[in-house]
Short mmCIF file of C-alpha atoms in Angstrom, two decimals:
data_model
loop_
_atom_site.label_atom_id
_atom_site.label_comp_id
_atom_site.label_asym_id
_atom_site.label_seq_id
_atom_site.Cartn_x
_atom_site.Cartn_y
_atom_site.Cartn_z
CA UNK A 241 -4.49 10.14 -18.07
CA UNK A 242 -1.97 11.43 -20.18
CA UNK A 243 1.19 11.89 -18.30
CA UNK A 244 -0.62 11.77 -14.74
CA UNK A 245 1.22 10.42 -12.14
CA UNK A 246 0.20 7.74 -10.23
CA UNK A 247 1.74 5.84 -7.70
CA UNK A 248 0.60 2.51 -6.45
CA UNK A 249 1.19 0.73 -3.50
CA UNK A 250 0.45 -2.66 -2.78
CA UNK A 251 0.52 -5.53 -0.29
CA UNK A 252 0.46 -7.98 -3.43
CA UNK A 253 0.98 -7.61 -7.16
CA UNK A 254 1.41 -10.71 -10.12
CA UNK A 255 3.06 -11.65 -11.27
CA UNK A 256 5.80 -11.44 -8.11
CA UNK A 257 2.75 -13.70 -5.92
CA UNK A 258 -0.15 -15.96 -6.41
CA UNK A 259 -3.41 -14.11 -8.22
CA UNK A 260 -6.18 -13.23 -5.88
CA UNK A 261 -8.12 -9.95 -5.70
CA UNK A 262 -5.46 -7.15 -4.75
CA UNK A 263 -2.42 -8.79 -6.73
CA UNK A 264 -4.63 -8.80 -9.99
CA UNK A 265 -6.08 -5.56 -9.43
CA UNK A 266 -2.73 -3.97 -8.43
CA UNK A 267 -1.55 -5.77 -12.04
CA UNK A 268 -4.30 -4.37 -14.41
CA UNK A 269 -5.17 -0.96 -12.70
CA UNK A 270 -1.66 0.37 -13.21
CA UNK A 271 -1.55 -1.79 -16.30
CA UNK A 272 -4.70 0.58 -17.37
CA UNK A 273 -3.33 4.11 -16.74
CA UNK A 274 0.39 2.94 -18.31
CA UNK A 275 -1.10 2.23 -21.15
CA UNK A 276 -3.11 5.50 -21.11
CA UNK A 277 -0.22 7.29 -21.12
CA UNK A 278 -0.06 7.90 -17.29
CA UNK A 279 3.23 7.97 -15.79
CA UNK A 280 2.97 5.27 -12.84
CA UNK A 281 5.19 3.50 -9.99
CA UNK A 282 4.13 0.26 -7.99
CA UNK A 283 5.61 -0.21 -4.48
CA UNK A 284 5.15 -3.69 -2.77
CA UNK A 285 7.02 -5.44 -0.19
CA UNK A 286 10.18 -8.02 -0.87
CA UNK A 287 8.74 -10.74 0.85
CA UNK A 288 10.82 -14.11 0.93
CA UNK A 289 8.75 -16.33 -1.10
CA UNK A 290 9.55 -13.40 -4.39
CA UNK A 291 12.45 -15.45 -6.40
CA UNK A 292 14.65 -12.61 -6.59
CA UNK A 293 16.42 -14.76 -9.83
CA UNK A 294 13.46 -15.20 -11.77
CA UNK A 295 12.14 -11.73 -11.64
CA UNK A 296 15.39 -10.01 -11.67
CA UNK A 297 15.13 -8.13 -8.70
CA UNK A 298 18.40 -6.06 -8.13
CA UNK A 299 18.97 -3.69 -5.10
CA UNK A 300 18.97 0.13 -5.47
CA UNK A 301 21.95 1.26 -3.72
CA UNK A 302 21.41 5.02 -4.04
CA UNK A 303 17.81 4.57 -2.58
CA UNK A 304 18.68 1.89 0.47
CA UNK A 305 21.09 2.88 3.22
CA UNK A 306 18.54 4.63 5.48
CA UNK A 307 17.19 3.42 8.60
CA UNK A 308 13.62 3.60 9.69
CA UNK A 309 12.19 3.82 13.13
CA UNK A 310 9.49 1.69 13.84
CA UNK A 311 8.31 1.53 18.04
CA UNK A 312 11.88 2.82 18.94
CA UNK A 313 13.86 0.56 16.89
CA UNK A 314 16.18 1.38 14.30
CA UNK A 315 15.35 -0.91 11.04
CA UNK A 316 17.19 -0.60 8.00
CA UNK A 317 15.88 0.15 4.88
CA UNK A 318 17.05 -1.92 1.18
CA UNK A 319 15.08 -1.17 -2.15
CA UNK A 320 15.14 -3.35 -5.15
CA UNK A 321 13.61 -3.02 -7.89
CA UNK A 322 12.34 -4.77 -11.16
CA UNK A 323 10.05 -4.31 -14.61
CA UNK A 324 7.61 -6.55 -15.10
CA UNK A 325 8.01 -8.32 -18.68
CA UNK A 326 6.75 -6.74 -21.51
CA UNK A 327 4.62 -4.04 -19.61
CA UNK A 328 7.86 -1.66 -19.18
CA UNK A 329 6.34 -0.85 -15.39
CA UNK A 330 9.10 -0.52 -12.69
CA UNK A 331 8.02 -2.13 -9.21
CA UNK A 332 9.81 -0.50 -6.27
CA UNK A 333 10.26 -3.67 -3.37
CA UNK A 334 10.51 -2.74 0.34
CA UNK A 335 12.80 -4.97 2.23
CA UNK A 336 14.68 -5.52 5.65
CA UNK A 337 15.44 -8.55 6.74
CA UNK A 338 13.85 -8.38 10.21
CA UNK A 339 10.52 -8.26 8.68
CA UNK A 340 10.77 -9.80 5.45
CA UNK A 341 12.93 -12.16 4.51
CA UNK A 342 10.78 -15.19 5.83
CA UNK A 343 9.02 -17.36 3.24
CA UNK A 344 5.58 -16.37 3.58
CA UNK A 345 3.46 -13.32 2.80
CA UNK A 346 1.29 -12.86 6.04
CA UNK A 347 1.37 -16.12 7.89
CA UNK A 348 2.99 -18.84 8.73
CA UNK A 349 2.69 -22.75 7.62
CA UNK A 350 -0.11 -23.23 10.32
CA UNK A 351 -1.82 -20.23 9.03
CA UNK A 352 -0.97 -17.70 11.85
CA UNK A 353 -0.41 -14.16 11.63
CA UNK A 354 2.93 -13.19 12.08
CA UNK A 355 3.32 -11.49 15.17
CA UNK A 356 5.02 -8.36 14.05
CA UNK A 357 2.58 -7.86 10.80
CA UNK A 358 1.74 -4.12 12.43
CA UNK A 359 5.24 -3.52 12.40
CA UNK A 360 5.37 -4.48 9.23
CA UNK A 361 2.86 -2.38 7.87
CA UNK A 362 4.46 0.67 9.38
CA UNK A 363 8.20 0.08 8.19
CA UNK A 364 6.37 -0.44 4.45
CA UNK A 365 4.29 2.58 4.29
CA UNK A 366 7.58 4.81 5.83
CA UNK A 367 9.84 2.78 3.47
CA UNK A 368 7.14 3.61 0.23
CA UNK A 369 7.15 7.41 1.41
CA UNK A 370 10.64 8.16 1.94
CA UNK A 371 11.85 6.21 -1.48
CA UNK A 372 9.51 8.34 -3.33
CA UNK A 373 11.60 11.32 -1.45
CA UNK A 374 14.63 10.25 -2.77
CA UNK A 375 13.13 9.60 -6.36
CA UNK A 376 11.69 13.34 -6.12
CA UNK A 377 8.94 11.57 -7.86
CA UNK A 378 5.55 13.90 -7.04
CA UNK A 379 2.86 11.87 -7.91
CA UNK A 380 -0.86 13.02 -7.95
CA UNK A 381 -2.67 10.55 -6.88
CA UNK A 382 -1.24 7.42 -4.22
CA UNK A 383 -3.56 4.46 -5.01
CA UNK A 384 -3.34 2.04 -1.94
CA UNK A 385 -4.28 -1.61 -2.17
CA UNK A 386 -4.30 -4.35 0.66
CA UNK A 387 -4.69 -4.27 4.12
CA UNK A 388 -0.77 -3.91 4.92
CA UNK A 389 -0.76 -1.25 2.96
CA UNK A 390 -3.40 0.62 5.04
CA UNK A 391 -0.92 2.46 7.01
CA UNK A 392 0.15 4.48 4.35
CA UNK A 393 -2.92 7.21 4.44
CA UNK A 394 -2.57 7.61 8.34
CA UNK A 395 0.95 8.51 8.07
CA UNK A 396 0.70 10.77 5.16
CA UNK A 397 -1.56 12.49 6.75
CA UNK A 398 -0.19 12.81 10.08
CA UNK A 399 3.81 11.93 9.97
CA UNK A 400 4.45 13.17 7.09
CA UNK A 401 1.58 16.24 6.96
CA UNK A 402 4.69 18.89 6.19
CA UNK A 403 6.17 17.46 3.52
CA UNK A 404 5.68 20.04 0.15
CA UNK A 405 6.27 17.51 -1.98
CA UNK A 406 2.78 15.58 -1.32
CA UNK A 407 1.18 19.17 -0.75
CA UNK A 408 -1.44 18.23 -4.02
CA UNK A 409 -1.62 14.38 -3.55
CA UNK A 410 -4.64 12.72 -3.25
CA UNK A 411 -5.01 9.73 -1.92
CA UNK A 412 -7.33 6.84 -2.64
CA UNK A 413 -7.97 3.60 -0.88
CA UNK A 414 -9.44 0.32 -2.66
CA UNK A 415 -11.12 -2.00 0.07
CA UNK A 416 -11.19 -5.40 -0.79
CA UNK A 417 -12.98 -8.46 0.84
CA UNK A 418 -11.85 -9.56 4.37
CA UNK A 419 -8.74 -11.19 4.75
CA UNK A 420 -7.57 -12.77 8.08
CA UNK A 421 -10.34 -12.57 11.42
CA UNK A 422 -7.82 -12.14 13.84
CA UNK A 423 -6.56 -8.96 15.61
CA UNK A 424 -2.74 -7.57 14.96
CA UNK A 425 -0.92 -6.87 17.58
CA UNK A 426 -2.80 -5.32 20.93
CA UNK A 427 0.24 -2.65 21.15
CA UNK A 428 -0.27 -1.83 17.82
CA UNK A 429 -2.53 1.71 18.23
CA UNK A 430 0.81 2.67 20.78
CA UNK A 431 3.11 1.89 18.19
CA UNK A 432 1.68 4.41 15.54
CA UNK A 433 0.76 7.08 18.23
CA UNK A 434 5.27 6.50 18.95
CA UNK A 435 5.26 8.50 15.21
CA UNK A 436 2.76 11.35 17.00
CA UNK A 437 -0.09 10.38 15.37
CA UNK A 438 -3.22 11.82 18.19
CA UNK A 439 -4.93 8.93 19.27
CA UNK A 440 -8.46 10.40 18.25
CA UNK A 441 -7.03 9.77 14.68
CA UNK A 442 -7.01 6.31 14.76
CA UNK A 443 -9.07 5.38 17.82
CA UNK A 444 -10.43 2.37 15.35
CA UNK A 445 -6.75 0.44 16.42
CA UNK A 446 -7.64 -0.17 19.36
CA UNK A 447 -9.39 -3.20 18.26
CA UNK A 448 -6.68 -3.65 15.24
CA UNK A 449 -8.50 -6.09 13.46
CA UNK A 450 -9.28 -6.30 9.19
CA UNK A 451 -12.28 -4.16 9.30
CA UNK A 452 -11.19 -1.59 11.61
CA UNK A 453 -7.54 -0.75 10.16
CA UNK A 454 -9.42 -0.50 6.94
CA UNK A 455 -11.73 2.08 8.37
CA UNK A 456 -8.85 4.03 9.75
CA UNK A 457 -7.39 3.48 6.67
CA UNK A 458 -10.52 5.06 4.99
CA UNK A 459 -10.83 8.28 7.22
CA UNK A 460 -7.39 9.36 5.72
CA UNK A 461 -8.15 9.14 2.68
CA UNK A 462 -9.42 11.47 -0.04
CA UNK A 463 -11.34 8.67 -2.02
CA UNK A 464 -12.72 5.15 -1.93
CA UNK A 465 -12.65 2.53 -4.08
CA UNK A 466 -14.53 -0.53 -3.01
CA UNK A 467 -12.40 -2.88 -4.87
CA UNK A 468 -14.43 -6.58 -4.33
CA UNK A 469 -17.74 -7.68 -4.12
CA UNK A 470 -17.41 -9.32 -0.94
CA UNK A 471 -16.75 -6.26 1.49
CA UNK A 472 -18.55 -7.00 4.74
CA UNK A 473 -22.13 -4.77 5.03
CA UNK A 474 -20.49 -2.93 7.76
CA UNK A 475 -17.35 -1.90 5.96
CA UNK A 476 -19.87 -1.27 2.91
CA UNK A 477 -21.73 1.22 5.18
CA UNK A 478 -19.29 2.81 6.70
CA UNK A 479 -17.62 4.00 3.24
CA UNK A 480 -20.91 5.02 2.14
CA UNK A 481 -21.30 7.14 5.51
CA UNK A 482 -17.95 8.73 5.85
CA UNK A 483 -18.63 11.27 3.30
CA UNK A 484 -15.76 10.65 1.25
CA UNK A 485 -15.86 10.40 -2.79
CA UNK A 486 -16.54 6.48 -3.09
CA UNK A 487 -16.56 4.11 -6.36
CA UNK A 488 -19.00 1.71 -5.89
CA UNK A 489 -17.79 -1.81 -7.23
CA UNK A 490 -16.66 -2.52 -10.94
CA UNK A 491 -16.83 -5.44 -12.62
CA UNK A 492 -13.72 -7.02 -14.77
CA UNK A 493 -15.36 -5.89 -18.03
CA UNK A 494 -16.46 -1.79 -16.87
CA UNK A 495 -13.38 -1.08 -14.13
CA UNK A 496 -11.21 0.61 -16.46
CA UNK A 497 -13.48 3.56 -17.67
CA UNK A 498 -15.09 3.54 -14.32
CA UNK A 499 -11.24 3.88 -12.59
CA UNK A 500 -10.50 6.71 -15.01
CA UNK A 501 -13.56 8.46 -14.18
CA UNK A 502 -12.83 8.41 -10.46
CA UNK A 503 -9.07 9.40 -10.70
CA UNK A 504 -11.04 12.50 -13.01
CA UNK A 505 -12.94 13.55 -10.05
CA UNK A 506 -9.74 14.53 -8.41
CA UNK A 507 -8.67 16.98 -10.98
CA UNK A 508 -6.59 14.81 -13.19
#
């Protein structure tokens, strides 16, 4: 992995939130190709509940400034950035106040969805995209992690389907167990077709709940990863079906050599 370049985005990553699946795995896969040699970014979101103090977060004034459009809004764009101790990895945080400064992750105290969480997941995967712009950072493989992350694929592969540098990019998605059983927002499938995405692409939103935003998360992809032994039977058959390039679950103790494997399959 010499020198490959990876980028990673992810809804969670320790040591910036608690550990569970997709913030460990987010930690050690990156973790794994940096020390391999592999040249490698993380992007996750700035979510209130980060201390900015402890982690030394700092903004990025040369990268924020822009504003993103998300369902006809203008919604401006701030990047921070930190290194995680002793690792020498750089994580890239998406942030705008509208959507991220409250003091939770994905819900609130009573344990309901924010409202705007689609939103959400569209400003972060625009935000991850047009940072890496600005870095002229061409990596060759975008390794996506987390449901609110999911968006990312669709609009590479749709909004942003013109843009040389991501001509050779592959992209691969790691599905972990279900998350939340409620739906995102009904208008949700409107708001992504706003950013001319056809709405054969991602007919699956309709009904935007876990499963289905990871299947249209899936069909944009160039690889699978299923990340967690507790994907559903119906997620699990629907990777296996799609006729994409899948990795079948690795444990703690074989994930690294079968990881570096996979990323080999796509010409690295």
């Amino acid at each position: 992995m010499k020198d490959k370049r990876i980028l990673y985005v992810s809804s969670e990553v320790v040591p910036y939130l608690a550990e569970n699946e997709v913030s460990l795995m987010s930690y050690d896969v990156p973790k794994m190709i940096n020390d391999q040699g592999g040249q490698i970014r993380i992007f996750m979101p700035r979510y209130g509940n980060i201390n900015e103090r402890r982690h030394q977060l700092h903004e990025v004034i040369r990268l924020s400034g822009m504003n993103l459009v998300v369902n006809d809004l203008d919604m401006p764009l701030i990047i921070k950035v930190a290194s995680i101790p002793k690792e020498r990895i750089q994580v890239y945080f998406i942030d705008n106040d509208e959507y991220f400064k409250r003091k939770a992750t994905f819900a609130d105290e009573e344990g309901a969805l924010y409202p705007d969480n689609d939103e959400r997941a569209i400003f972060f995967a625009k935000g991850v995209v047009e940072t890496v712009k600005k870095l002229n950072w061409v990596p060759d493989i975008i390794h996506v992690h987390g449901w609110l992350a999911a968006m990312l694929p669709i609009y590479m592969k749709h909004y942003y389907k013109n843009e040389a540098l991501f001509n050779d990019t592959k992209i691969i998605t790691s599905v972990y167990g279900q998350s939340f059983d409620e739906n995102l927002d009904m208008e949700m499938i409107n708001k992504v077709k706003f950013d001319g995405v056809p709405h054969e692409s991602i007919s699956d939103l309709e009904t935007p709940n876990y499963e289905n935003i990871l299947k249209a998360s899936i069909l944009h992809s160039d690889g699978v990863v299923i990340a967690s032994p507790n994907v559903s039977p119906s997620l699990t058959k629907f990777i296996e079906s799609s006729g994409k390039p899948f990795l079948p679950f690795a444990t703690k103790d074989a994930f690294a050599e079968a990881y570096t494997n996979f990323y080999r399959t796509f010409g690295l």
